[in-house]
Tab-separated table of C-alpha atoms in Angstrom:
chain	number	residue	atom	x	y	z
A	1	MET	CA	86.064	91.768	77.866
A	2	GLU	CA	85.439	94.787	80.069
A	3	ILE	CA	85.106	97.938	77.866
A	4	LEU	CA	85.641	101.194	79.550
A	5	TYR	CA	85.183	103.610	76.699
A	6	GLN	CA	84.882	103.432	72.890
A	7	ASP	CA	84.328	105.909	69.787
A	8	ASN	CA	85.131	105.630	66.246
A	9	ARG	CA	88.845	106.448	67.081
A	10	ILE	CA	89.997	104.708	70.262
A	11	LEU	CA	88.849	101.854	72.631
A	12	VAL	CA	89.721	101.665	76.110
A	13	CYS	CA	89.282	98.376	77.883
A	14	ILE	CA	90.672	95.904	80.748
A	15	LYS	CA	93.264	93.696	79.354
A	16	PRO	CA	93.184	90.350	80.959
A	17	SER	CA	96.278	88.574	82.320
A	18	GLY	CA	97.842	86.086	80.050
A	19	VAL	CA	96.741	87.775	76.675
A	20	VAL	CA	99.303	89.283	74.219
A	21	SER	CA	98.889	92.885	73.404
A	22	THR	CA	99.869	92.320	69.701
A	23	ASP	CA	97.527	91.644	66.662
A	24	GLU	CA	98.123	87.861	66.608
A	25	PRO	CA	95.818	85.054	67.120
A	26	GLY	CA	94.204	85.407	70.729
A	27	GLY	CA	95.736	88.888	70.976
A	28	MET	CA	94.028	91.962	72.288
A	29	PRO	CA	93.125	93.311	68.767
A	30	GLN	CA	91.337	89.961	67.844
A	31	ARG	CA	89.866	89.630	71.066
A	32	ILE	CA	88.344	93.259	70.591
A	33	ARG	CA	87.109	92.489	67.041
A	34	ASP	CA	85.361	89.299	68.559
A	35	CYS	CA	83.883	91.422	71.252
A	36	LEU	CA	82.608	93.960	68.832
A	37	GLY	CA	81.343	91.255	66.397
A	38	ASP	CA	83.244	92.404	63.485
A	39	ALA	CA	86.221	90.246	62.264
A	40	HIS	CA	87.374	93.133	59.915
A	41	ALA	CA	87.269	96.096	62.298
A	42	CYS	CA	90.188	98.123	62.520
A	43	VAL	CA	91.777	97.704	65.920
A	44	ARG	CA	95.414	98.556	66.352
A	45	THR	CA	97.927	98.236	69.434
A	46	VAL	CA	99.579	101.486	70.437
A	47	HIS	CA	101.127	100.515	73.697
A	48	ARG	CA	101.880	97.128	75.071
A	49	LEU	CA	101.458	95.418	78.080
A	50	ASP	CA	103.452	92.274	79.052
A	51	ALA	CA	101.304	89.182	78.530
A	52	ALA	CA	101.126	88.390	82.308
A	53	VAL	CA	99.715	91.950	83.006
A	54	ALA	CA	96.483	93.038	83.319
A	55	GLY	CA	94.648	96.277	83.489
A	56	VAL	CA	93.681	99.669	81.370
A	57	MET	CA	94.896	99.391	77.827
A	58	VAL	CA	94.081	101.911	74.819
A	59	LEU	CA	93.866	100.537	71.362
A	60	ALA	CA	93.181	102.704	68.285
A	61	ARG	CA	90.193	102.253	65.978
A	62	SER	CA	91.935	103.903	62.782
A	63	ARG	CA	95.207	104.207	61.172
A	64	MET	CA	95.666	107.834	61.801
A	65	ALA	CA	94.655	107.511	65.442
A	66	ALA	CA	97.229	104.618	65.875
A	67	GLU	CA	99.794	106.897	64.370
A	68	LEU	CA	98.891	109.794	66.646
A	69	LEU	CA	98.590	107.809	69.690
A	70	SER	CA	102.081	105.961	68.856
A	71	GLU	CA	103.613	109.536	68.599
A	72	GLN	CA	102.483	110.451	71.973
A	73	VAL	CA	104.049	107.355	73.377
A	74	ARG	CA	107.355	108.234	71.530
A	75	ALA	CA	107.168	111.639	73.059
A	76	ARG	CA	106.297	110.465	76.462
A	77	THR	CA	103.186	112.597	76.528
A	78	PHE	CA	101.188	109.422	76.691
A	79	GLU	CA	101.257	108.964	80.550
A	80	LYS	CA	101.110	105.434	82.314
A	81	GLU	CA	100.623	104.471	85.912
A	82	TYR	CA	100.758	101.335	87.528
A	83	LEU	CA	100.013	99.705	90.824
A	84	ALA	CA	102.142	96.793	92.134
A	85	VAL	CA	102.623	94.400	94.967
A	86	LEU	CA	106.252	93.866	95.862
A	87	SER	CA	107.578	90.808	97.824
A	88	GLY	CA	109.606	93.086	100.028
A	89	ILE	CA	109.460	96.764	101.273
A	90	PRO	CA	111.478	99.685	99.961
A	91	ASP	CA	113.801	101.359	102.128
A	92	ALA	CA	112.529	104.728	100.915
A	93	PRO	CA	108.747	105.427	100.871
A	94	GLU	CA	109.364	107.010	97.466
A	95	GLY	CA	111.810	107.459	94.819
A	96	THR	CA	113.049	107.118	91.331
A	97	LEU	CA	114.694	104.076	89.890
A	98	ARG	CA	117.093	104.667	87.056
A	99	ASP	CA	118.990	101.644	85.296
A	100	LEU	CA	120.440	100.351	82.266
A	101	LEU	CA	118.413	97.569	80.936
A	102	PHE	CA	119.424	94.911	78.273
A	103	TYR	CA	116.687	92.380	76.988
A	104	ASP	CA	117.853	89.113	75.931
A	105	ARG	CA	115.450	87.828	73.272
A	106	ALA	CA	116.618	84.257	73.722
A	107	SER	CA	115.776	83.825	77.159
A	108	ARG	CA	112.918	86.428	77.185
A	109	THR	CA	114.205	88.219	80.098
A	110	ALA	CA	115.844	91.653	81.054
A	111	ARG	CA	118.575	92.163	83.106
A	112	VAL	CA	120.200	95.334	84.772
A	113	MET	CA	123.560	96.139	83.080
A	114	PRO	CA	126.575	98.012	84.799
A	115	ALA	CA	127.402	100.100	81.690
A	116	PRO	CA	126.064	101.315	78.334
A	117	GLY	CA	126.495	98.945	75.442
A	118	PRO	CA	124.604	97.492	72.378
A	119	ASP	CA	120.811	97.263	72.944
A	120	VAL	CA	121.182	98.610	76.424
A	121	LYS	CA	118.613	100.999	77.263
A	122	GLU	CA	118.027	103.459	80.170
A	123	ALA	CA	114.755	102.719	82.115
A	124	VAL	CA	113.458	105.437	84.596
A	125	LEU	CA	110.420	105.049	86.989
A	126	ASP	CA	109.039	106.928	89.787
A	127	TYR	CA	107.448	104.923	92.800
A	128	ARG	CA	105.337	105.813	95.931
A	129	VAL	CA	104.692	103.287	98.772
A	130	LEU	CA	101.044	103.278	99.514
A	131	GLY	CA	100.857	100.574	102.393
A	132	THR	CA	102.597	97.473	103.490
A	133	ALA	CA	101.298	94.120	104.915
A	134	ASP	CA	102.706	90.780	105.642
A	135	GLY	CA	106.190	91.853	104.404
A	136	CYS	CA	104.857	93.006	101.208
A	137	ALA	CA	104.454	96.610	99.801
A	138	LEU	CA	101.782	98.120	97.679
A	139	VAL	CA	103.268	100.690	95.274
A	140	HIS	CA	102.088	103.336	92.825
A	141	ILE	CA	104.626	103.611	89.831
A	142	ARG	CA	104.811	106.184	87.285
A	143	LEU	CA	106.804	105.035	84.353
A	144	HIS	CA	109.129	107.714	82.257
A	145	THR	CA	110.199	104.890	79.812
A	146	GLY	CA	108.603	101.814	78.433
A	147	ARG	CA	111.145	99.009	78.357
A	148	THR	CA	110.344	95.394	78.132
A	149	HIS	CA	109.668	93.963	81.775
A	150	GLN	CA	110.987	97.269	83.009
A	151	ILE	CA	109.051	97.535	86.365
A	152	ARG	CA	109.356	93.797	86.895
A	153	VAL	CA	113.271	93.824	86.493
A	154	GLN	CA	114.032	97.016	88.250
A	155	PHE	CA	112.324	95.930	91.511
A	156	ALA	CA	113.551	92.422	91.321
A	157	SER	CA	117.111	93.657	90.755
A	158	ARG	CA	116.777	95.216	94.390
A	159	GLY	CA	115.500	92.206	95.924
A	160	MET	CA	111.905	93.102	95.661
A	161	PRO	CA	110.196	90.961	92.808
A	162	LEU	CA	106.717	91.570	92.180
A	163	ALA	CA	104.522	89.176	94.026
A	164	GLY	CA	103.600	86.034	91.734
A	165	ASP	CA	106.561	87.046	89.389
A	166	ARG	CA	108.434	83.717	89.267
A	167	LYS	CA	110.451	84.606	86.307
A	168	TYR	CA	112.334	87.254	88.322
A	169	GLY	CA	112.493	85.444	91.487
A	170	ALA	CA	109.268	85.427	93.431
A	171	ALA	CA	107.737	82.765	95.255
A	172	GLU	CA	105.395	80.420	93.820
A	173	THR	CA	101.807	81.537	94.061
A	174	ASP	CA	98.416	80.756	92.608
A	175	PHE	CA	97.859	84.169	91.341
A	176	PRO	CA	99.156	86.172	88.194
A	177	ILE	CA	101.777	88.824	88.729
A	178	ALA	CA	100.822	91.617	90.981
A	179	LEU	CA	101.192	94.382	88.384
A	180	TRP	CA	98.004	96.155	87.303
A	181	SER	CA	98.022	99.132	84.573
A	182	TYR	CA	96.033	101.611	86.772
A	183	ARG	CA	95.711	104.939	84.693
A	184	VAL	CA	96.528	106.328	81.299
A	185	ARG	CA	96.522	109.888	80.421
A	186	PHE	CA	96.661	110.982	76.685
A	187	PHE	CA	95.394	113.522	74.086
A	188	HIS	CA	92.461	112.074	71.990
A	189	PRO	CA	93.725	111.604	68.318
A	190	GLN	CA	90.522	113.467	66.936
A	191	THR	CA	89.537	116.236	69.426
A	192	GLY	CA	92.999	116.821	70.976
A	193	LEU	CA	91.424	117.002	74.248
A	194	ALA	CA	93.186	115.460	77.374
A	195	ALA	CA	91.854	112.075	78.252
A	196	GLU	CA	91.990	110.172	81.358
A	197	PHE	CA	91.009	106.464	82.341
A	198	SER	CA	91.676	104.481	85.340
A	199	HIS	CA	90.396	101.094	86.889
A	200	LEU	CA	91.294	99.569	90.424
A	201	PRO	CA	92.554	95.886	90.342
A	202	PRO	CA	89.964	93.277	91.389
A	203	GLU	CA	89.256	92.116	94.994
A	204	ILE	CA	91.459	88.948	94.602
A	205	ALA	CA	94.973	87.907	96.009
A	206	PRO	CA	97.193	89.591	96.553
A	207	TRP	CA	95.224	93.047	96.094
A	208	ARG	CA	92.530	92.127	98.589
A	209	ARG	CA	94.576	92.701	101.433
A	210	PHE	CA	95.323	96.223	100.255
A	211	GLN	CA	91.491	96.985	99.577
A	212	THR	CA	91.038	99.717	102.221
A	213	ILE	CA	94.160	101.608	100.693
A	214	LEU	CA	93.281	101.013	97.191
A	215	GLN	CA	89.922	102.734	97.587
A	216	GLU	CA	91.755	105.958	98.573
A	217	VAL	CA	94.088	105.895	95.717
């Protein structure tokens, strides 16, 4: 577990792909407790990443810190930026995607809906194409809402599933979903000061083909 920063109120780390964000056996809080060598340490999830998604994640080290950070998430002052590799290239080099999403708990998939309805929620993100290669696009994404599978389904519904995301129509690959939590910004729950943490994805497929561009992000 790569820890980027920790104090007595927060811990910032790199979440591995394949690990759930919630406090359950094998989840991130338990893994952090194992890493700290304290099975009873207070470690609380305040924002979630899909199990298949890796990258920067913030966890709270106290109940009050968790409440304050969760309030920032609800107020959308907790900012989240992602990097993704799309199987396809957007028509516009940058833009805003706005959809109505419904998450089907039975199938564990989200889908775009044509009209408002029960459990249908608005999903909004901004994207910017950073580069293209071999029919794929590296994009920077800023989330304005945090719906389940939001980034994955919004691009997939436009014919550009994330590379490696077989659930939403991408081709079979030997690497995880190409979605990386790149940067978070928030206010420290104890000091109130602005905090920012970022980390680039590893030099493995499919990120490797965009390494020169990534170094300039």
